[in-house]
Coordinates of C-alpha atoms and ligand atoms in Angstrom, one line a residue:
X201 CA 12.1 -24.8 -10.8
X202 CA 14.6 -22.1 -10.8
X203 CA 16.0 -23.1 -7.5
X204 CA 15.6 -26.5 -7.3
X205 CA 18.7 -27.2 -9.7
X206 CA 21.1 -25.2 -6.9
X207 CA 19.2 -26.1 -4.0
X208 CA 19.4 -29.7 -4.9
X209 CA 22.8 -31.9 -5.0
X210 CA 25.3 -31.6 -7.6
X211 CA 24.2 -34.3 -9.4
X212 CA 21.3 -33.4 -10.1
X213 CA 22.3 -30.0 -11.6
X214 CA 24.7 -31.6 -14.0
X215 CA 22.5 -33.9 -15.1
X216 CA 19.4 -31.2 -15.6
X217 CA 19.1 -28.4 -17.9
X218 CA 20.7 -25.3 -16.8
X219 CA 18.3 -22.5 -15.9
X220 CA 18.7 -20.1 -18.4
X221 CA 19.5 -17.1 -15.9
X222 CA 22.6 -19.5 -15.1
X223 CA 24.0 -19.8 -18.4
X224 CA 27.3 -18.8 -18.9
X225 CA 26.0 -16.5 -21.9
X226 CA 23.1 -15.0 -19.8
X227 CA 26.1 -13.8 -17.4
X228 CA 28.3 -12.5 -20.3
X229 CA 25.6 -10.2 -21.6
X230 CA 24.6 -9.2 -17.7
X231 CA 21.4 -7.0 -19.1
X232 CA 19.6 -5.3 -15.5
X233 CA 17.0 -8.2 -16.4
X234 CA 19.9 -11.1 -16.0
X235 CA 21.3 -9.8 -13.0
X236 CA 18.0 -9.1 -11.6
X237 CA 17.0 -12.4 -12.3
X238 CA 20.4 -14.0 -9.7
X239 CA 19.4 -11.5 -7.4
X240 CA 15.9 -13.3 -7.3
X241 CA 17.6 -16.6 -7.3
X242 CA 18.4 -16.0 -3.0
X243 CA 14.6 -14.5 -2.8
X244 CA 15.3 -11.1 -1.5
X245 CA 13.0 -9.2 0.2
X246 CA 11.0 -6.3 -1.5
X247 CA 13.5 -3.1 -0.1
X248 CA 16.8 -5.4 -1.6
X249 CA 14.9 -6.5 -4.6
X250 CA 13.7 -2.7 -5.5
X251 CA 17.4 -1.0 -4.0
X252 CA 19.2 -3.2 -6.6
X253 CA 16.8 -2.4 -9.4
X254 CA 17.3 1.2 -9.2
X255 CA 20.9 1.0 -8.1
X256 CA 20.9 -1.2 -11.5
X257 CA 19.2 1.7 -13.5
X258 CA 21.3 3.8 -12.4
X259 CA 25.1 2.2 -12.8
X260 CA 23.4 1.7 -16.7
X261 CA 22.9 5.1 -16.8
X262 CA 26.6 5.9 -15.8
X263 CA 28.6 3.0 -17.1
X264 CA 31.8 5.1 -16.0
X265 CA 30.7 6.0 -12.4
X266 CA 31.9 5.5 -9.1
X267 CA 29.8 4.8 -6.5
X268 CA 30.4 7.9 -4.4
X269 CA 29.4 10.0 -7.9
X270 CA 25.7 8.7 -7.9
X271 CA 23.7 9.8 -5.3
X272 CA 21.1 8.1 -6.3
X273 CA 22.3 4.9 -5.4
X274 CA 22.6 6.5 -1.7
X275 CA 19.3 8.3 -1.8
X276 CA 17.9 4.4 -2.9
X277 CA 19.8 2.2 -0.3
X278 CA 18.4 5.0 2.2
X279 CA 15.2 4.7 0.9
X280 CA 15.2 1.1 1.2
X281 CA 16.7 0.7 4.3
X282 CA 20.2 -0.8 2.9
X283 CA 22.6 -0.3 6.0
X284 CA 26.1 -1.9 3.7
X285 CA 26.6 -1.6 -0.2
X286 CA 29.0 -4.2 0.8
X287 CA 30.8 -6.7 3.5
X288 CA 31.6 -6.8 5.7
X289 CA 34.2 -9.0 3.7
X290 CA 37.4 -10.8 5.5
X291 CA 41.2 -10.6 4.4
X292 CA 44.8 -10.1 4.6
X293 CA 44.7 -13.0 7.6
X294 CA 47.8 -13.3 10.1
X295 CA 48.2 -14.9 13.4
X296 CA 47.2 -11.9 15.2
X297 CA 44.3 -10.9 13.4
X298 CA 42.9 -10.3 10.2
X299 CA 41.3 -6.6 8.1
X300 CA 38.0 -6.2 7.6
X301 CA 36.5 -4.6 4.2
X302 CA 33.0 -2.8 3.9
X303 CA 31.5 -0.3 1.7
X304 CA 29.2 2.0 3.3
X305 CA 25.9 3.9 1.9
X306 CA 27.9 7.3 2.8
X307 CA 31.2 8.7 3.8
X308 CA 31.4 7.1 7.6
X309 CA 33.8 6.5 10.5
X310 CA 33.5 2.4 10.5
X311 CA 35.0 0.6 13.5
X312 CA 35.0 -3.3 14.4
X313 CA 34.6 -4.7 17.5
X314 CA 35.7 -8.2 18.4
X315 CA 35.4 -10.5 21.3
X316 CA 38.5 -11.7 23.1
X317 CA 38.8 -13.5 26.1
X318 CA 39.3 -10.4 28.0
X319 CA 35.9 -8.6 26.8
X320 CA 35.4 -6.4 23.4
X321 CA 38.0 -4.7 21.8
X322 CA 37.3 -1.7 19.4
X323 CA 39.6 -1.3 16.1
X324 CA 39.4 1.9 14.3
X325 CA 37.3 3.7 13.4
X326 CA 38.7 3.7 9.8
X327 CA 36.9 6.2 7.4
X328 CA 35.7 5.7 4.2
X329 CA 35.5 8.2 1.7
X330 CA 34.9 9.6 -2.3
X331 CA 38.6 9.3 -2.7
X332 CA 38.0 4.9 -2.0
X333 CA 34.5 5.5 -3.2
X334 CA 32.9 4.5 0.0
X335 CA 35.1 1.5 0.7
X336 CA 37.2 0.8 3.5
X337 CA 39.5 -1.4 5.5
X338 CA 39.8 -1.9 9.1
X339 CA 42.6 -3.6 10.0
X340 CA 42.6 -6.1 13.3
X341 CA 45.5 -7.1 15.4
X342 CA 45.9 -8.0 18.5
X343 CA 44.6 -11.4 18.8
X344 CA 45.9 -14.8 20.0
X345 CA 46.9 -17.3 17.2
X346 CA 44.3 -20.1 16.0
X347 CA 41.4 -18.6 17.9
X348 CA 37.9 -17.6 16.9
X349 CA 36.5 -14.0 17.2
X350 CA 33.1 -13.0 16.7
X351 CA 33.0 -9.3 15.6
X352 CA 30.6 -6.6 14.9
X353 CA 30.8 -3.7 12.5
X354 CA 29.9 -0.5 13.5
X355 CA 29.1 2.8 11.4
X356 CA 29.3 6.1 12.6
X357 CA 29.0 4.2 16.1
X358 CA 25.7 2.5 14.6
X359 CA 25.9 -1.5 14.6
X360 CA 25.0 -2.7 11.4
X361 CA 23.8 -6.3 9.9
X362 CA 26.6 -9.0 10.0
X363 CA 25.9 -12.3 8.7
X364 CA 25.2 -14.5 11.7
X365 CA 28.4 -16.1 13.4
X366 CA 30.2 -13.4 11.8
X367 CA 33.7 -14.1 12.9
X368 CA 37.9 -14.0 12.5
X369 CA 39.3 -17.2 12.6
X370 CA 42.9 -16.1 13.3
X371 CA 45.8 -18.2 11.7
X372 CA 48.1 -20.6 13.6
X373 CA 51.4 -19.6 14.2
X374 CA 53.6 -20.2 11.3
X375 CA 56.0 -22.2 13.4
X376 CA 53.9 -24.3 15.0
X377 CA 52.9 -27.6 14.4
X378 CA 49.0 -28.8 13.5
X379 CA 46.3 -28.9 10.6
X380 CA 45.2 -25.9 8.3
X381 CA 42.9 -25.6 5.3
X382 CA 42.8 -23.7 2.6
X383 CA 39.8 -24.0 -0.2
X384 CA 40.4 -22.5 -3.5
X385 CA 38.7 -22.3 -7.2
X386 CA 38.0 -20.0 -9.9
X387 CA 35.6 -19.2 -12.3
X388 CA 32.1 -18.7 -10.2
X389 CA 31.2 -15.9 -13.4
X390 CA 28.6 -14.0 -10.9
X391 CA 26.3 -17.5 -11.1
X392 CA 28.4 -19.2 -9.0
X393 CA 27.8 -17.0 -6.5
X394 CA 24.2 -17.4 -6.3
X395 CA 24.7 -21.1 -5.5
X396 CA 24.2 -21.7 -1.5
X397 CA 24.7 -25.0 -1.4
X398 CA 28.1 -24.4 -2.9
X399 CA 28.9 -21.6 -0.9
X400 CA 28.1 -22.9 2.6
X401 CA 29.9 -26.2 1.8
X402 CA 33.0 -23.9 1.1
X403 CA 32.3 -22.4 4.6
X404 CA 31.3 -25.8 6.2
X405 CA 35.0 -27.0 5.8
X406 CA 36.4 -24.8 8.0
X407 CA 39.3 -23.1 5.5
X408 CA 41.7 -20.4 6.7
X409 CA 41.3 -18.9 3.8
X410 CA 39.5 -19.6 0.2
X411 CA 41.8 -18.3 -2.8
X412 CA 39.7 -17.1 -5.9
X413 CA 41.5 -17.6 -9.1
X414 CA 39.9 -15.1 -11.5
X415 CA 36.3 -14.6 -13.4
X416 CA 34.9 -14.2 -10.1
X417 CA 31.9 -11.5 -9.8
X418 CA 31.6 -9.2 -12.9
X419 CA 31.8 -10.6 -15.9
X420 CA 32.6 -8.9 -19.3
X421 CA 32.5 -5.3 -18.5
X422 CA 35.2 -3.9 -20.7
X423 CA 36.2 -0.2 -19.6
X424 CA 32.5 0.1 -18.3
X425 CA 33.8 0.8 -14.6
X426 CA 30.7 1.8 -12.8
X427 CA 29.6 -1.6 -14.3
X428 CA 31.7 -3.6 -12.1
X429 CA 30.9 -1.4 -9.9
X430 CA 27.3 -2.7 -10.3
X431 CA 28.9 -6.5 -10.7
X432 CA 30.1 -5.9 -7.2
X433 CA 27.0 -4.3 -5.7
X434 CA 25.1 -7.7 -7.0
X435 CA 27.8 -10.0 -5.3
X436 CA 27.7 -8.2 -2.3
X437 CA 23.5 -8.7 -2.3
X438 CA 24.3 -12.6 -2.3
X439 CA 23.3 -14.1 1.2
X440 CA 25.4 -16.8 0.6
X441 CA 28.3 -14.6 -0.5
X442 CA 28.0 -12.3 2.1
X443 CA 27.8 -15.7 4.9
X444 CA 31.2 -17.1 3.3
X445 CA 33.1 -13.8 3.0
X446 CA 32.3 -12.7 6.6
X447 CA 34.0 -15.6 7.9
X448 CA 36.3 -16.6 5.5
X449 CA 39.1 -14.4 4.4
X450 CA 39.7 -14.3 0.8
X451 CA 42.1 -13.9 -1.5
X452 CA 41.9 -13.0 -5.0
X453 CA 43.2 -12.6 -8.5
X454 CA 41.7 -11.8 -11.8
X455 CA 40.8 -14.0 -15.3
X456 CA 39.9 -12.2 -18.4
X457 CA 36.2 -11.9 -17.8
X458 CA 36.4 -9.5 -14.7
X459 CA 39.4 -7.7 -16.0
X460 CA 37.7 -6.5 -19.3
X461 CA 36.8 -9.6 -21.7
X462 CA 37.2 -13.0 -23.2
X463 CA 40.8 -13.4 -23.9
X464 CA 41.5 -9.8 -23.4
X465 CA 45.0 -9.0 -21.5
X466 CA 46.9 -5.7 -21.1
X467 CA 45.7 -3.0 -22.9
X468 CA 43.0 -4.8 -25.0
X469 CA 42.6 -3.2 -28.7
X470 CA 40.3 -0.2 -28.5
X471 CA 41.4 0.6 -25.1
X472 CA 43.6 2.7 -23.2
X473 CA 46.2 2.8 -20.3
X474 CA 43.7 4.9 -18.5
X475 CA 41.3 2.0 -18.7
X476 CA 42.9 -0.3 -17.4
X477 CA 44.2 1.9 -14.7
X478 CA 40.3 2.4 -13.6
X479 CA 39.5 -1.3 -14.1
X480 CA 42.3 -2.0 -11.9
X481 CA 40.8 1.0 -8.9
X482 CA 37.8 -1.0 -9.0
X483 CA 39.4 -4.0 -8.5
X484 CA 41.7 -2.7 -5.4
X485 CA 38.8 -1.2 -4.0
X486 CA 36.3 -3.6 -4.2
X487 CA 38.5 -6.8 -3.0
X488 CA 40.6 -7.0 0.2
X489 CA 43.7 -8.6 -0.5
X490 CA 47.4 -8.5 1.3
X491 CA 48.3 -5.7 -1.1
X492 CA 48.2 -4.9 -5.0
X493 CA 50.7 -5.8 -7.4
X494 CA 53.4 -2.4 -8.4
X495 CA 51.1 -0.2 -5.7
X496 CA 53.9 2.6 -6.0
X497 CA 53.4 2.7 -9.9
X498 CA 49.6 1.0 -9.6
X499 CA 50.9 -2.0 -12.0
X500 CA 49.2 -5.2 -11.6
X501 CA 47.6 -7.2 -8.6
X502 CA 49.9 -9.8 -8.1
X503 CA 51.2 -10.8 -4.3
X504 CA 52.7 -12.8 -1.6
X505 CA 51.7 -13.1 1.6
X506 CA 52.0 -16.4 4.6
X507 CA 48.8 -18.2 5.5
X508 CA 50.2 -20.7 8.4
X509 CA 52.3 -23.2 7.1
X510 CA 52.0 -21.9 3.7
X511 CA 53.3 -19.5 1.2
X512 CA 51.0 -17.9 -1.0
X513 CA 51.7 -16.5 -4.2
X514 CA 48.7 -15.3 -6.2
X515 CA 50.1 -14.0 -10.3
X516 CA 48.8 -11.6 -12.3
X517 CA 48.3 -13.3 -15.4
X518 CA 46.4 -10.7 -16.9
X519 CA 47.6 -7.0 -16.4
X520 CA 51.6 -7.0 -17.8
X521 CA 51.1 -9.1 -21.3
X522 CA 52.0 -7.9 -24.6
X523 CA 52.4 -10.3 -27.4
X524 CA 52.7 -13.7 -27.6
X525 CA 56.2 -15.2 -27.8
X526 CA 57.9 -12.3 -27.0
X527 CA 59.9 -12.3 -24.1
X528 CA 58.2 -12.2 -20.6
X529 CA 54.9 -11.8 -22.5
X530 CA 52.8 -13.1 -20.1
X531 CA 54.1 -12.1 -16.5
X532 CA 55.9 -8.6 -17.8
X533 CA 59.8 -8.8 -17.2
X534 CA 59.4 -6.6 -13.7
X535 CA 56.6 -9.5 -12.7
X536 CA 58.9 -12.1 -13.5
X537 CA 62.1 -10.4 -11.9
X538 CA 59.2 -10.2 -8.8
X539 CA 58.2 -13.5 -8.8
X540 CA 61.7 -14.9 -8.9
X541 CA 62.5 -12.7 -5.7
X542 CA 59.2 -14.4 -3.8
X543 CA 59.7 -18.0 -4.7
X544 CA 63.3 -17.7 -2.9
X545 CA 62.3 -15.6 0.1
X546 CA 59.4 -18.2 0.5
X547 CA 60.2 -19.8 4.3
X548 CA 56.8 -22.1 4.7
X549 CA 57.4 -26.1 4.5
X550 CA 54.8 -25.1 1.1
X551 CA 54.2 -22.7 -1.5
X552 CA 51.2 -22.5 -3.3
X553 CA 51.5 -20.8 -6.7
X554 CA 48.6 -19.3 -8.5
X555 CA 48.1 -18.6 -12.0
X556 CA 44.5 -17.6 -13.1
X557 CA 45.0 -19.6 -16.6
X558 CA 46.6 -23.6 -16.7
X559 CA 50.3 -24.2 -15.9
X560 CA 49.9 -27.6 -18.3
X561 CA 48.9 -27.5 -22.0
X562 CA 47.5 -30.4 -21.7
X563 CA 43.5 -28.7 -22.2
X564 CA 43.0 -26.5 -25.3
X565 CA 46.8 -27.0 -26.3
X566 CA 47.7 -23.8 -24.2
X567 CA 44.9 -21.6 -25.0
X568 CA 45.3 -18.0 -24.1
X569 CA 47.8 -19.5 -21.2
X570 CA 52.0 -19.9 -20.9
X571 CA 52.0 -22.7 -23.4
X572 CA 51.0 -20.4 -26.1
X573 CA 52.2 -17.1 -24.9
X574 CA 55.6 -17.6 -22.8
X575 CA 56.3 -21.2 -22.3
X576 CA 60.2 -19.9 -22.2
X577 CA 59.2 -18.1 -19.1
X578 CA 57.1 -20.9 -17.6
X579 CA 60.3 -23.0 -18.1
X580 CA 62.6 -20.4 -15.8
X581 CA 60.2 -20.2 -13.1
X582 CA 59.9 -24.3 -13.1
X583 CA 63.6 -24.6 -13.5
X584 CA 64.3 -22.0 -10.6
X585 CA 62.3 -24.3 -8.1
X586 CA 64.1 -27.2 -9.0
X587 CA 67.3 -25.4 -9.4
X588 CA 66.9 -23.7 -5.7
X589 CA 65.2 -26.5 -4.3
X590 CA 62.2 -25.5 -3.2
X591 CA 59.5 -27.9 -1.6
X592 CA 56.7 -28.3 -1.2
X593 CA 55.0 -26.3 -4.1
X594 CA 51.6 -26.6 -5.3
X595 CA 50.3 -25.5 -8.7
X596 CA 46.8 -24.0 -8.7
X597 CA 45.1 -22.6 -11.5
X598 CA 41.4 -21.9 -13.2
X599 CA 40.2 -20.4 -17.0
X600 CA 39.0 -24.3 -18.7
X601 CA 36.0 -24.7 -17.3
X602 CA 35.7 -27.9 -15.6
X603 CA 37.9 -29.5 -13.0
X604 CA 41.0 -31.2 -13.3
X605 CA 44.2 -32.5 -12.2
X606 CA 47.5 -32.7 -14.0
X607 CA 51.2 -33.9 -13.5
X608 CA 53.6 -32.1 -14.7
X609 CA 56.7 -34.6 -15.1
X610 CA 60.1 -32.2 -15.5
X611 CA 63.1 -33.7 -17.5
X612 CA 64.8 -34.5 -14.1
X613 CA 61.8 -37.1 -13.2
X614 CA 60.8 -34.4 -10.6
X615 CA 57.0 -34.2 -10.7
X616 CA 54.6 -30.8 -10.4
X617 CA 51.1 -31.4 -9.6
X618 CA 48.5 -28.7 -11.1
X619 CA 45.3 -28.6 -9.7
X620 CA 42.7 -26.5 -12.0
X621 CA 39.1 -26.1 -10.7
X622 CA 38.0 -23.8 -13.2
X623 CA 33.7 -25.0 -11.7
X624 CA 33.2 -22.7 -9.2
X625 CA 30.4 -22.1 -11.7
X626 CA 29.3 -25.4 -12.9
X627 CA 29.6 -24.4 -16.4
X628 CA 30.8 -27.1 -19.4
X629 CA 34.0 -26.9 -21.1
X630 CA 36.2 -28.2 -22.7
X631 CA 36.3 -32.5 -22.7
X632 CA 37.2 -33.5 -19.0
X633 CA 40.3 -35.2 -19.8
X634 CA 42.7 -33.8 -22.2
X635 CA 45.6 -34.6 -24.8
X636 CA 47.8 -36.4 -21.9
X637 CA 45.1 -38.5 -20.3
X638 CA 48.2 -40.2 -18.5
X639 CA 49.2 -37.0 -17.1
X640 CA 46.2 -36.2 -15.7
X641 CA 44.6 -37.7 -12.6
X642 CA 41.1 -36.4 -13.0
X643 CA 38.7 -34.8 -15.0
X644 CA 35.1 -33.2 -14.6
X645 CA 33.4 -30.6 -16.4
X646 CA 29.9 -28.9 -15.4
X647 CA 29.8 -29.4 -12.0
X648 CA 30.1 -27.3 -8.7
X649 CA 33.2 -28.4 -7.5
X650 CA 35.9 -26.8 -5.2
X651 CA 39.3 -27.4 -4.2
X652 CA 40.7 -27.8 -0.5
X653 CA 44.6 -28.1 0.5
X654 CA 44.9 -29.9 4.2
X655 CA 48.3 -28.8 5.7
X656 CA 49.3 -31.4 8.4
X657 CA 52.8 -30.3 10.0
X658 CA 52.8 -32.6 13.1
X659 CA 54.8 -35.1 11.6
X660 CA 58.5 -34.8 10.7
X661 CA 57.8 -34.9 7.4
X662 CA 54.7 -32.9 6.8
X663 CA 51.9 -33.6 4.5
X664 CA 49.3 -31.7 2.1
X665 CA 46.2 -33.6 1.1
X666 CA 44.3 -32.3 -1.7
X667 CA 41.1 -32.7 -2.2
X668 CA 38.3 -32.0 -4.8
X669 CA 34.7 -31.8 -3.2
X670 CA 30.9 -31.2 -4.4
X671 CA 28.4 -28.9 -3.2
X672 CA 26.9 -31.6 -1.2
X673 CA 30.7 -32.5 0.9
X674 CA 30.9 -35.4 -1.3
X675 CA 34.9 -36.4 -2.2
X676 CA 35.7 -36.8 -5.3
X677 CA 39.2 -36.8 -5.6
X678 CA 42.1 -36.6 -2.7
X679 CA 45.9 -37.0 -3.3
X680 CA 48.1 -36.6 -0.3
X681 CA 52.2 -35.5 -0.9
X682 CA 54.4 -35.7 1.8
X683 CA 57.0 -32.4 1.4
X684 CA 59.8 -35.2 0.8
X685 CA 57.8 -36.1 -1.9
X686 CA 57.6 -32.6 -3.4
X687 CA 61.6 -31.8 -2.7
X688 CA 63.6 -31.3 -5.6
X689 CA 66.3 -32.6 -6.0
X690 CA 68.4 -29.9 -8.1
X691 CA 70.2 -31.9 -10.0
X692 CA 71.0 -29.6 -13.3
X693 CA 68.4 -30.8 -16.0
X694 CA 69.6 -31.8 -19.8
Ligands
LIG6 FE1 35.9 -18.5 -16.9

């Protein structure tokens, strides 16, 4: 009964009840007993179902913890036979390759090896240590552009498990023509996760690269750092997670729920800089993006980085605020001063420009979003692409549960399209449609639903479809802009 709501098409778990280990409050609280109860949702075998439990007892016991501290969680994984705490997990794609993230049971020389045309290569061996609590990133290079690798991970010269068809997809060429996808959306709040159907559609679309727009795998775990540590051990027990992120390089930012709480930003009240510094280790270590914000001063996650045809910038909308209405309260001035440098530099026919909360006010008025806490600043960033004329940009965005899609109509005429699927997750929000139903172009709220961008650059004047699909493929939504279309004209504005 538990399954059958995720196993089963989408419709069918919108229109049911929600399973109470799926409840967006179940995941909040995250007691061993909730997250035991996902980890049953994929019907381990015995040795995971008993590793997590004690790895479970013991991260509650040392809610502060690193991995690499507790030997207990090694002594368990041994026990049990657990060959990865986590990956391996793909990122940082290019044309020539990609880097490959694990976490291993022990401190370990890890190495990849990939197939090429011309026989295996070997990259590293990388090592992983206590100082990146057991984590680490092998970077690979090398490859041809737009080809598929498989790969295999070994440790200490010992393969070890890789989901099967395991492989690195590498990116086309920036300069030359054809078709890319990217699939993005935000908000899985650990459930998500547990959702195969979901998952492998993602996968079955063939994307580039998925983008992750915050509340992704732990979930309200304040300054509790071995906690996420624990959030992250649980994702990376998810055989659908662990399918997807083997093959599909990922790129992430945070919300408020896995940076400490609800609506928490900055240094939340009753915290410290310190915390926030450790939430933010766990976060560097435990994902495997491009790079990480300030990484001189370790100051935010925010980045840029070139998928294909595309420019992506993911924001920290989280990290740098101080109080609403104050300037650059939302980005932090050196953010904003950052982000201003990206969007010019950006050489891609299209730009796709994260933030983790909504661009539009439209849904809950602005709720802990730019509207209500810098919509001066939100102004200057819109006005620079206008200003500086540059095309084809795409709006993305999570935090309102549901999914949706806005326009956001400038003084000048030009048009900004936001598209915010905030149902990675399937839990309700707020209504569908909000305050400026002629503004917005669709509206869904407690469903699995995920976006995917299709870049098509073979034509003169190339083309991004957008689409919004289900868990079962279904489309339900699809608006295709040509980059004429999304060319400002920088005229000056009243
Ligand atoms: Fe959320």
């Amino acid at each position: 009964m538990l399954l059958s709501a995720w196993n089963g098409n989408t419709a069918e778990s919108a229109a049911g009840p929600v399973p109470p280990v799926l409840d967006l409050k179940a995941a909040h609280r995250g007691t061993p007993d909730i997250d035991a109860a996902l980890l049953e949702l994929s019907k381990p075998s015995e040795s995971v179902r008993a590793f997590f439990a004690e790895a479970r007892q013991v991260f509650g016991a040392h809610p502060r913890a690193t991995v690499a501290e507790l030997p207990a969680i090694r002594a368990a994984a041994e026990r049990h036979g657990i060959a990865l705490l986590g990956g391996p997990m793909l990122g940082a794609l290019s044309p020539d390759g990609a880097r490959v993230w694990v976490r291993t049971v022990r401190p370990a020389q890890i190495s990849v090896v990939v197939q090429t045309r011309d026989g295996e290569r070997l990259h590293g061996p990388v090592a992983s240590s206590v100082e990146s609590d057991l984590t680490a990133v092998v970077p690979v290079t090398g490859l041809e552009p737009a080809s598929r690798h498989p790969y295999r991970v070994l440790v200490d010269g010992v393969p070890v498990p890789v989901p099967v068809g395991a492989a690195i997809h590498t990116a086309p060429a920036t300069d030359e023509p054809g078709r890319m996808t990217i699939a993005f959306g935000a908000d899985f709040h650990k459930t998500g996760l547990w959702n195969r159907a979901l998952l492998d559609q993602i996968r079955a679309v063939n994307p580039a690269a998925l983008l992750l727009l915050g509340d992704n795998a732990v979930d309200d775990r304040d300054n509790q750092v071995g906690l996420h540590r624990s959030d992250y051990l649980l994702r990376d027990l998810s055989p659908a997670w662990r399918d997807l992120a083997g093959s599909v390089p990922v790129y992430v930012t945070w919300d408020d729920h896995d940076y400490f709480n609800n609506d928490r930003s900055g240094v939340p009240p009753g915290f410290t800089a310190e915390d926030r510094a450790a939430v933010r280790k766990v976060w560097t270590q435990s994902w495997n993006n491009p790079s990480y914000g300030f990484a001189d001063r370790g100051e935010g996650i925010f980045f840029r980085t070139r998928i294909g045809p595309c420019d992506v910038i993911m924001l920290d909308t989280r990290f740098f605020r101080t109080k609403p209405r104050q300037p650059d309260s939302f980005l932090g001035a050196d953010q904003m001063r950052w982000l201003a440098e990206a969007l010019t530099a950006c050489q891609g026919p299209f730009v796709i420009l994260t933030s983790a909360t909504m661009w539009s006010d439209y849904v809950s008025a602005g709720k802990d979003s730019w509207g209500v806490w810098d919509p001066e600043g939100r102004e200057r960033v819109l006005t620079l692409i206008e200003q500086r004329r540059i095309g084809g940009v795409l709006l993305l965005s999570g935090d309102r549960h549901g999914a949706r899609v806005m326009r956001l109509t400038r003084p000048s005429g030009f048009e900004f399209y936001e598209f915010e699927l905030g149902s990675l997750g399937a839990h309700p929000g707020p209504a569908a449609m909000g305050k400026e139903p002629g503004q917005q172009l669709f509206g869904v709220t407690g469903e699995s639903l995920f976006g995917v961008c299709t870049f098509d650059t073979t034509r003169d004047d190339p083309s991004v479809s957008v689409r919004i699909l289900d868990a079962a493929g279904g489309e339900r939504y699809r608006l295709t802009l040509t980059r004429s279309e999304m060319m400002p004209s920088g005229e000056p504005q009243d």
